């Protein structure tokens, strides 16, 4: 029975962020089709931030109407929305409508909002449900949550990407014929529609696991109302979630709160300010600033470079979080230096985006390798910092975690809102064409 519950807990965790992670790794194929083109990621970052209205409503319900919210019903609802949205995405992701005289991916954006609503709301509903089970299953749930980023990345690598080739194209105007080079993309190993059906299947697996967990006999149950604010502090991996504290029952939790923290774990006001600045900056960089311009930093090197950057970054996040579970370094000096290192990689990525469509080492294998590795290390280093900061604040106090969640969301929002006008209104970043862009040698 214990093994079955572990499997179900892992499968349930898969549904937490699989849809949004899947969307990000599929972007290298989508941007070549939808009218927004290279600007598409900047739209997605804002849409995902708007979807935080979901966890906000859940938190308000617990505050204003304690005991009235049926969390099991909410989980059933959001998982159902997730399944339906993935299926709709498979059929309508290419559909466009004319808005303000230009074609836009209206259907894609609306469905993406509902998928984001599902994943964001899972942060304040899935873990409280898991806290009704014995504590040993929480770690398994987090493994499943990590796999929600790992598996789509691996599937995207298996899918491959349409290799670009240049073909001569002609247009005839009366007696005149114009010849031009056009970029043509070869088909991947399987289509985007199949990938979205795969995401729908993953959501179905998560829902089936949730149904099965509800039918299992309970060893004990805990009130989930007090866990909502804690789970709101989850960043994205879930491993730095305060609900992951698996010390045991309510008695141990209250005893842990009453104990005075060791001197080594006490932090001054200036140290706490530094920690919260790390939270704001890291989340702003990884959830807003850099994702908005990933197309501009990678696409000049080719579709394959963008594909590998997106897929391997998705894999790097759960890997870094797993490393943080076993090798924890809480030194603020170390975390500060690691943040500087990750920021350095991010700075290189941003510089290449600003130089688009003619970044450094364009047209060379070295340039492709460097940009892919830079994105990989950028995501990996800052993901580790996210988790360790969450661990530090989890051991500090409950209110520290609440402020951690607020700082994380503020950083993500500021990063997204900063980049959106720069990309879409002021057009500070320039897209290119694989076959027609002429760069100085």
Short mmCIF file of C-alpha atoms in Angstrom, two decimals:
data_model
loop_
_atom_site.label_atom_id
_atom_site.label_comp_id
_atom_site.label_asym_id
_atom_site.label_seq_id
_atom_site.Cartn_x
_atom_site.Cartn_y
_atom_site.Cartn_z
CA UNK A 1 0.00 0.00 0.00
CA UNK A 2 2.83 2.41 0.89
CA UNK A 3 4.46 1.92 -2.53
CA UNK A 4 1.13 2.57 -4.25
CA UNK A 5 0.64 5.82 -2.32
CA UNK A 6 4.17 6.93 -3.25
CA UNK A 7 3.42 6.30 -6.94
CA UNK A 8 0.09 8.14 -6.70
CA UNK A 9 1.66 11.09 -4.86
CA UNK A 10 4.34 11.38 -7.54
CA UNK A 11 1.76 11.16 -10.33
CA UNK A 12 -0.40 13.78 -8.60
CA UNK A 13 2.58 16.15 -8.41
CA UNK A 14 3.06 15.87 -12.18
CA UNK A 15 -0.02 18.00 -12.76
CA UNK A 16 1.32 21.00 -10.84
CA UNK A 17 3.39 22.80 -13.49
CA UNK A 18 3.47 20.40 -16.45
CA UNK A 19 1.26 22.56 -18.70
CA UNK A 20 3.26 25.79 -18.44
CA UNK A 21 6.60 23.98 -18.52
CA UNK A 22 5.36 22.17 -21.62
CA UNK A 23 4.39 25.44 -23.29
CA UNK A 24 7.83 26.93 -22.73
CA UNK A 25 9.73 24.00 -24.20
CA UNK A 26 7.39 23.95 -27.23
CA UNK A 27 7.92 27.64 -28.03
CA UNK A 28 10.79 26.98 -30.49
CA UNK A 29 8.23 25.33 -32.77
CA UNK A 30 5.37 27.72 -32.02
CA UNK A 31 7.14 31.06 -32.62
CA UNK A 32 7.71 30.22 -36.28
CA UNK A 33 3.96 29.81 -36.84
CA UNK A 34 2.10 32.35 -34.71
CA UNK A 35 1.95 36.00 -35.86
CA UNK A 36 3.61 37.39 -32.71
CA UNK A 37 6.82 35.60 -33.71
CA UNK A 38 9.78 36.38 -31.51
CA UNK A 39 7.65 38.62 -29.27
CA UNK A 40 5.54 35.66 -28.13
CA UNK A 41 7.48 34.84 -24.90
CA UNK A 42 7.03 38.40 -23.61
CA UNK A 43 3.26 37.98 -23.94
CA UNK A 44 3.37 34.67 -22.08
CA UNK A 45 5.28 36.08 -19.10
CA UNK A 46 2.58 38.72 -18.55
CA UNK A 47 -0.26 36.21 -19.01
CA UNK A 48 1.27 33.88 -16.43
CA UNK A 49 1.55 36.74 -13.93
CA UNK A 50 -2.10 37.70 -14.50
CA UNK A 51 -3.08 34.12 -13.67
CA UNK A 52 -1.91 34.65 -10.09
CA UNK A 53 -5.45 35.89 -9.50
CA UNK A 54 -6.23 32.19 -8.87
CA UNK A 55 -4.12 31.69 -5.74
CA UNK A 56 -5.12 35.17 -4.60
CA UNK A 57 -8.82 34.21 -4.69
CA UNK A 58 -8.15 30.96 -2.82
CA UNK A 59 -6.22 32.83 -0.14
CA UNK A 60 -8.97 35.45 0.20
CA UNK A 61 -11.61 32.73 0.52
CA UNK A 62 -9.69 31.15 3.39
CA UNK A 63 -9.31 34.53 5.07
CA UNK A 64 -12.83 35.86 4.57
CA UNK A 65 -14.80 32.60 4.70
CA UNK A 66 -12.77 30.15 6.79
CA UNK A 67 -13.94 26.58 6.46
CA UNK A 68 -16.26 27.34 3.52
CA UNK A 69 -13.89 26.44 0.68
CA UNK A 70 -13.94 22.81 -0.44
CA UNK A 71 -10.35 22.33 -1.57
CA UNK A 72 -10.99 18.91 -3.05
CA UNK A 73 -13.61 20.44 -5.32
CA UNK A 74 -11.15 23.20 -6.30
CA UNK A 75 -8.52 20.59 -7.21
CA UNK A 76 -11.03 18.61 -9.28
CA UNK A 77 -12.02 21.84 -11.00
CA UNK A 78 -8.53 23.05 -11.88
CA UNK A 79 -7.39 19.60 -13.05
CA UNK A 80 -10.47 19.38 -15.27
CA UNK A 81 -9.74 22.85 -16.65
CA UNK A 82 -6.16 21.73 -17.28
CA UNK A 83 -7.21 18.65 -19.26
CA UNK A 84 -9.79 20.55 -21.33
CA UNK A 85 -7.39 23.44 -21.99
CA UNK A 86 -4.63 21.12 -23.23
CA UNK A 87 -7.07 19.39 -25.58
CA UNK A 88 -8.39 22.74 -26.85
CA UNK A 89 -4.82 23.94 -27.32
CA UNK A 90 -4.08 20.94 -29.54
CA UNK A 91 -6.89 21.96 -31.89
CA UNK A 92 -6.86 25.77 -31.73
CA UNK A 93 -3.27 26.87 -30.98
CA UNK A 94 -2.78 28.06 -34.58
CA UNK A 95 -6.09 29.94 -34.85
CA UNK A 96 -5.79 33.71 -35.14
CA UNK A 97 -8.17 36.65 -35.11
CA UNK A 98 -7.73 40.22 -36.31
CA UNK A 99 -7.33 42.70 -33.44
CA UNK A 100 -6.59 46.39 -34.13
CA UNK A 101 -5.99 45.56 -37.78
CA UNK A 102 -3.39 42.86 -37.17
CA UNK A 103 -3.65 39.10 -36.67
CA UNK A 104 -3.16 37.87 -33.10
CA UNK A 105 -3.11 34.47 -31.43
CA UNK A 106 -6.23 35.17 -29.37
CA UNK A 107 -7.20 31.53 -28.85
CA UNK A 108 -3.65 30.61 -27.82
CA UNK A 109 -3.50 33.46 -25.29
CA UNK A 110 -6.90 32.69 -23.74
CA UNK A 111 -6.15 28.99 -23.37
CA UNK A 112 -2.69 29.79 -22.01
CA UNK A 113 -4.29 32.00 -19.35
CA UNK A 114 -6.45 29.11 -18.15
CA UNK A 115 -3.47 26.75 -18.13
CA UNK A 116 -1.53 29.33 -16.10
CA UNK A 117 -4.51 29.65 -13.76
CA UNK A 118 -4.39 25.88 -13.21
CA UNK A 119 -0.66 25.79 -12.47
CA UNK A 120 -0.58 28.90 -10.28
CA UNK A 121 -3.59 27.76 -8.24
CA UNK A 122 -2.02 24.33 -7.75
CA UNK A 123 0.60 26.02 -5.56
CA UNK A 124 -2.03 26.76 -2.88
CA UNK A 125 -4.21 23.66 -3.24
CA UNK A 126 -2.11 20.58 -4.06
CA UNK A 127 0.25 20.76 -1.10
CA UNK A 128 -2.46 21.39 1.52
CA UNK A 129 -4.20 18.27 0.23
CA UNK A 130 -0.95 16.28 0.48
CA UNK A 131 -0.54 17.42 4.08
CA UNK A 132 -3.51 15.22 4.94
CA UNK A 133 -1.29 12.20 4.22
CA UNK A 134 1.65 11.01 6.33
CA UNK A 135 4.67 13.28 6.00
CA UNK A 136 6.82 10.70 4.19
CA UNK A 137 4.73 11.17 1.04
CA UNK A 138 5.44 14.91 0.77
CA UNK A 139 8.94 14.33 -0.63
CA UNK A 140 7.49 11.99 -3.25
CA UNK A 141 5.00 14.69 -4.21
CA UNK A 142 7.86 17.15 -4.71
CA UNK A 143 9.66 14.62 -6.90
CA UNK A 144 6.54 14.50 -9.07
CA UNK A 145 6.43 18.29 -9.12
CA UNK A 146 10.04 18.34 -10.29
CA UNK A 147 9.23 15.80 -12.99
CA UNK A 148 6.54 18.18 -14.27
CA UNK A 149 9.42 20.23 -15.67
CA UNK A 150 11.81 17.38 -16.41
CA UNK A 151 9.50 15.15 -18.48
CA UNK A 152 8.26 17.83 -20.93
CA UNK A 153 11.88 18.87 -21.47
CA UNK A 154 12.91 15.30 -22.28
CA UNK A 155 9.90 14.80 -24.57
CA UNK A 156 10.74 18.07 -26.36
CA UNK A 157 14.29 16.82 -26.92
CA UNK A 158 12.87 13.61 -28.40
CA UNK A 159 10.50 15.65 -30.55
CA UNK A 160 13.36 17.55 -32.10
CA UNK A 161 12.94 20.79 -33.96
CA UNK A 162 12.28 21.66 -37.57
CA UNK A 163 15.69 22.32 -39.12
CA UNK A 164 15.62 25.47 -41.24
CA UNK A 165 16.63 25.49 -44.87
CA UNK A 166 16.66 28.27 -47.45
CA UNK A 167 14.69 27.85 -50.67
CA UNK A 168 14.26 30.07 -53.70
CA UNK A 169 10.79 31.55 -53.98
CA UNK A 170 9.37 33.49 -56.88
CA UNK A 171 6.55 36.03 -57.19
CA UNK A 172 5.18 37.09 -60.55
CA UNK A 173 3.80 40.60 -61.12
CA UNK A 174 2.60 40.82 -64.71
CA UNK A 175 5.68 40.21 -66.83
CA UNK A 176 8.09 40.64 -63.92
CA UNK A 177 9.25 37.81 -61.67
CA UNK A 178 10.82 38.47 -58.26
CA UNK A 179 13.11 35.90 -56.70
CA UNK A 180 13.82 35.79 -52.97
CA UNK A 181 15.16 33.41 -50.35
CA UNK A 182 12.57 32.06 -47.94
CA UNK A 183 13.08 30.11 -44.73
CA UNK A 184 11.45 26.72 -44.72
CA UNK A 185 11.30 24.52 -41.60
CA UNK A 186 11.39 20.75 -41.84
CA UNK A 187 8.90 18.83 -39.73
CA UNK A 188 9.94 17.62 -36.24
CA UNK A 189 9.67 13.97 -35.21
CA UNK A 190 6.07 14.59 -34.13
CA UNK A 191 3.79 17.59 -34.35
CA UNK A 192 2.94 20.31 -31.86
CA UNK A 193 -0.60 18.94 -31.71
CA UNK A 194 0.71 15.55 -30.56
CA UNK A 195 2.81 17.31 -27.90
CA UNK A 196 -0.25 19.11 -26.54
CA UNK A 197 -2.16 15.82 -26.43
CA UNK A 198 0.76 14.46 -24.41
CA UNK A 199 0.32 17.34 -21.93
CA UNK A 200 -3.39 16.51 -21.72
CA UNK A 201 -2.48 12.88 -20.96
CA UNK A 202 -0.14 14.04 -18.18
CA UNK A 203 -2.96 16.10 -16.67
CA UNK A 204 -5.25 13.04 -16.90
CA UNK A 205 -2.65 10.96 -15.04
CA UNK A 206 -2.53 13.61 -12.31
CA UNK A 207 -6.32 13.66 -12.03
CA UNK A 208 -6.52 9.85 -11.89
CA UNK A 209 -3.92 9.86 -9.11
CA UNK A 210 -5.90 12.49 -7.20
CA UNK A 211 -9.10 10.43 -7.49
CA UNK A 212 -7.24 7.34 -6.26
CA UNK A 213 -5.69 9.23 -3.33
CA UNK A 214 -9.16 10.39 -2.30
CA UNK A 215 -10.36 6.80 -2.18
CA UNK A 216 -7.52 5.57 0.01
CA UNK A 217 -8.10 5.22 3.77
CA UNK A 218 -6.68 8.15 5.75
CA UNK A 219 -4.18 7.60 8.53
CA UNK A 220 -4.98 11.04 9.83
CA UNK A 221 -6.13 14.38 8.50
CA UNK A 222 -4.90 17.88 9.17
CA UNK A 223 -6.63 21.20 8.74
CA UNK A 224 -5.48 22.81 5.52
CA UNK A 225 -6.61 26.36 6.17
CA UNK A 226 -3.41 27.41 7.90
CA UNK A 227 -1.30 26.02 5.08
CA UNK A 228 -2.57 28.29 2.34
CA UNK A 229 -0.36 31.24 3.15
CA UNK A 230 2.62 28.93 3.51
CA UNK A 231 2.09 27.33 0.15
CA UNK A 232 1.67 30.72 -1.47
CA UNK A 233 5.38 31.16 -0.82
CA UNK A 234 6.22 28.44 -3.30
CA UNK A 235 8.46 29.74 -6.06
CA UNK A 236 8.01 27.30 -8.91
CA UNK A 237 9.78 24.10 -8.05
CA UNK A 238 7.83 23.56 -4.84
CA UNK A 239 10.95 22.30 -3.07
CA UNK A 240 11.32 25.55 -1.15
CA UNK A 241 7.66 25.37 -0.09
CA UNK A 242 7.16 25.61 3.66
CA UNK A 243 4.72 22.76 3.46
CA UNK A 244 7.65 20.52 2.69
CA UNK A 245 8.62 20.57 6.36
CA UNK A 246 8.11 16.92 7.18
CA UNK A 247 8.80 16.83 10.88
CA UNK A 248 5.56 15.05 11.66
CA UNK A 249 2.24 15.91 13.27
CA UNK A 250 0.86 19.07 14.74
CA UNK A 251 2.63 18.52 18.07
CA UNK A 252 6.05 18.50 16.43
CA UNK A 253 5.19 21.56 14.36
CA UNK A 254 4.14 23.58 17.40
CA UNK A 255 7.18 22.37 19.31
CA UNK A 256 9.43 23.42 16.46
CA UNK A 257 7.87 26.89 16.46
CA UNK A 258 8.36 27.25 20.18
CA UNK A 259 12.04 26.32 20.02
CA UNK A 260 14.52 29.16 19.66
CA UNK A 261 16.51 28.98 16.47
CA UNK A 262 20.21 28.20 16.87
CA UNK A 263 22.51 31.17 16.82
CA UNK A 264 23.90 30.12 13.43
CA UNK A 265 20.44 30.45 11.92
CA UNK A 266 19.67 33.90 13.29
CA UNK A 267 19.88 36.71 10.75
CA UNK A 268 20.18 40.43 11.29
CA UNK A 269 17.82 42.90 9.68
CA UNK A 270 20.42 43.72 7.02
CA UNK A 271 20.89 40.03 6.24
CA UNK A 272 17.13 39.56 5.87
CA UNK A 273 16.96 42.58 3.55
CA UNK A 274 19.75 41.00 1.50
CA UNK A 275 17.87 37.68 1.36
CA UNK A 276 14.66 39.35 0.18
CA UNK A 277 16.60 41.33 -2.42
CA UNK A 278 17.94 37.99 -3.68
CA UNK A 279 14.38 36.65 -3.89
CA UNK A 280 13.16 39.68 -5.86
CA UNK A 281 16.13 39.72 -8.24
CA UNK A 282 16.30 35.97 -8.89
CA UNK A 283 12.56 35.70 -9.61
CA UNK A 284 12.58 38.86 -11.68
CA UNK A 285 15.41 37.45 -13.80
CA UNK A 286 14.17 33.88 -14.21
CA UNK A 287 10.43 34.57 -14.51
CA UNK A 288 10.30 37.90 -16.30
CA UNK A 289 13.38 39.65 -17.64
CA UNK A 290 15.23 36.86 -19.45
CA UNK A 291 12.37 34.59 -20.62
CA UNK A 292 10.84 37.57 -22.44
CA UNK A 293 13.88 37.83 -24.74
CA UNK A 294 14.98 34.20 -25.02
CA UNK A 295 13.93 34.14 -28.68
CA UNK A 296 16.12 37.15 -29.46
CA UNK A 297 19.16 35.67 -27.73
CA UNK A 298 18.83 32.16 -29.23
CA UNK A 299 16.99 32.31 -32.58
CA UNK A 300 19.80 34.14 -34.44
CA UNK A 301 21.90 31.02 -33.86
CA UNK A 302 19.17 28.84 -35.36
CA UNK A 303 16.09 26.94 -34.30
CA UNK A 304 18.17 24.12 -32.84
CA UNK A 305 19.96 26.45 -30.42
CA UNK A 306 16.64 27.85 -29.19
CA UNK A 307 15.17 24.36 -28.92
CA UNK A 308 18.10 23.05 -26.85
CA UNK A 309 18.16 26.17 -24.65
CA UNK A 310 14.46 25.90 -23.82
CA UNK A 311 14.42 22.12 -23.30
CA UNK A 312 17.65 21.86 -21.31
CA UNK A 313 16.70 24.85 -19.14
CA UNK A 314 13.44 23.09 -18.29
CA UNK A 315 15.46 20.03 -17.28
CA UNK A 316 18.05 22.10 -15.37
CA UNK A 317 15.46 23.58 -12.99
CA UNK A 318 14.35 20.29 -11.33
CA UNK A 319 17.93 18.96 -11.43
CA UNK A 320 19.17 22.02 -9.53
CA UNK A 321 16.32 21.65 -7.04
CA UNK A 322 17.20 17.98 -6.53
CA UNK A 323 20.84 18.89 -5.92
CA UNK A 324 19.67 21.43 -3.34
CA UNK A 325 17.83 18.67 -1.47
CA UNK A 326 21.06 16.75 -0.87
CA UNK A 327 23.78 19.43 -0.94
CA UNK A 328 22.64 22.46 1.02
CA UNK A 329 24.86 25.50 1.46
CA UNK A 330 23.11 28.23 3.44
CA UNK A 331 26.03 30.66 3.43
CA UNK A 332 24.75 34.06 2.33
CA UNK A 333 28.17 34.84 0.86
CA UNK A 334 28.01 31.67 -1.24
CA UNK A 335 24.44 32.37 -2.36
CA UNK A 336 25.37 35.96 -3.20
CA UNK A 337 28.33 34.82 -5.31
CA UNK A 338 26.19 32.17 -7.00
CA UNK A 339 23.60 34.84 -7.79
CA UNK A 340 26.33 37.01 -9.32
CA UNK A 341 27.48 34.05 -11.40
CA UNK A 342 23.95 33.33 -12.60
CA UNK A 343 23.43 37.04 -13.28
CA UNK A 344 26.61 36.98 -15.37
CA UNK A 345 25.18 34.23 -17.54
CA UNK A 346 21.90 36.15 -17.70
CA UNK A 347 23.78 39.30 -18.68
CA UNK A 348 25.41 37.45 -21.57
CA UNK A 349 22.00 36.17 -22.69
CA UNK A 350 20.55 39.68 -22.49
CA UNK A 351 23.50 41.15 -24.39
CA UNK A 352 23.06 38.62 -27.19
CA UNK A 353 19.35 39.50 -27.31
CA UNK A 354 20.20 43.21 -27.57
CA UNK A 355 22.63 42.46 -30.42
CA UNK A 356 20.00 40.43 -32.32
CA UNK A 357 19.88 39.59 -35.17
CA UNK A 358 23.70 39.65 -35.27
CA UNK A 359 25.03 38.48 -31.87
CA UNK A 360 28.57 37.31 -31.18
CA UNK A 361 29.84 34.16 -32.90
CA UNK A 362 26.78 33.94 -35.14
CA UNK A 363 27.02 31.25 -37.78
CA UNK A 364 29.48 29.15 -35.77
CA UNK A 365 29.06 25.99 -33.73
CA UNK A 366 30.89 27.71 -30.86
CA UNK A 367 28.27 30.45 -30.74
CA UNK A 368 25.45 27.91 -30.58
CA UNK A 369 27.18 25.93 -27.83
CA UNK A 370 27.94 29.03 -25.74
CA UNK A 371 24.37 30.38 -25.83
CA UNK A 372 22.89 26.98 -24.94
CA UNK A 373 25.32 26.50 -22.04
CA UNK A 374 24.77 30.07 -20.88
CA UNK A 375 21.01 29.51 -20.62
CA UNK A 376 21.57 26.16 -18.95
CA UNK A 377 23.85 27.58 -16.24
CA UNK A 378 21.72 30.70 -15.82
CA UNK A 379 18.67 28.58 -15.00
CA UNK A 380 20.57 26.02 -12.92
CA UNK A 381 22.46 28.44 -10.67
CA UNK A 382 19.52 30.73 -9.92
CA UNK A 383 17.18 27.77 -9.38
CA UNK A 384 19.55 26.53 -6.67
CA UNK A 385 19.55 29.99 -5.08
CA UNK A 386 15.73 30.04 -5.10
CA UNK A 387 15.51 26.76 -3.26
CA UNK A 388 18.17 27.59 -0.66
CA UNK A 389 16.64 30.99 0.11
CA UNK A 390 13.32 29.23 0.63
CA UNK A 391 14.97 26.73 2.98
CA UNK A 392 16.57 29.54 5.00
CA UNK A 393 13.32 31.47 5.37
CA UNK A 394 11.32 28.31 6.10
CA UNK A 395 13.49 27.76 9.16
CA UNK A 396 13.23 31.40 10.17
CA UNK A 397 9.50 31.99 10.70
CA UNK A 398 6.07 31.70 9.15
CA UNK A 399 5.85 35.41 8.37
CA UNK A 400 9.25 35.28 6.68
CA UNK A 401 7.86 32.73 4.24
CA UNK A 402 4.78 34.83 3.54
CA UNK A 403 7.03 37.77 2.70
CA UNK A 404 9.19 35.44 0.59
CA UNK A 405 6.17 34.53 -1.50
CA UNK A 406 5.21 38.19 -1.85
CA UNK A 407 8.76 39.14 -2.85
CA UNK A 408 8.91 36.31 -5.41
CA UNK A 409 5.63 37.37 -7.02
CA UNK A 410 6.64 41.04 -6.97
CA UNK A 411 9.95 40.24 -8.67
CA UNK A 412 8.27 38.13 -11.33
CA UNK A 413 5.63 40.80 -11.98
CA UNK A 414 8.14 43.65 -12.18
CA UNK A 415 10.36 41.66 -14.55
CA UNK A 416 7.47 40.80 -16.86
CA UNK A 417 5.96 44.29 -16.90
CA UNK A 418 9.39 45.86 -17.47
CA UNK A 419 10.19 43.77 -20.52
CA UNK A 420 6.77 43.80 -22.18
CA UNK A 421 6.83 47.46 -23.37
CA UNK A 422 10.53 47.24 -24.26
CA UNK A 423 9.84 44.27 -26.54
CA UNK A 424 6.36 45.01 -27.91
CA UNK A 425 5.98 48.82 -27.82
CA UNK A 426 9.46 50.33 -28.12
CA UNK A 427 10.84 47.36 -30.12
CA UNK A 428 14.30 47.60 -28.60
CA UNK A 429 14.99 44.02 -29.70
CA UNK A 430 15.14 43.14 -33.37
CA UNK A 431 14.10 39.85 -34.90
CA UNK A 432 15.87 38.39 -37.90
CA UNK A 433 15.41 35.99 -40.73
CA UNK A 434 17.57 32.89 -40.98
CA UNK A 435 18.04 33.20 -44.73
CA UNK A 436 17.97 36.95 -45.37
CA UNK A 437 19.73 38.54 -42.40
CA UNK A 438 23.11 39.93 -43.46
CA UNK A 439 25.59 40.30 -40.61
CA UNK A 440 29.08 41.85 -40.89
CA UNK A 441 31.80 39.22 -40.88
#
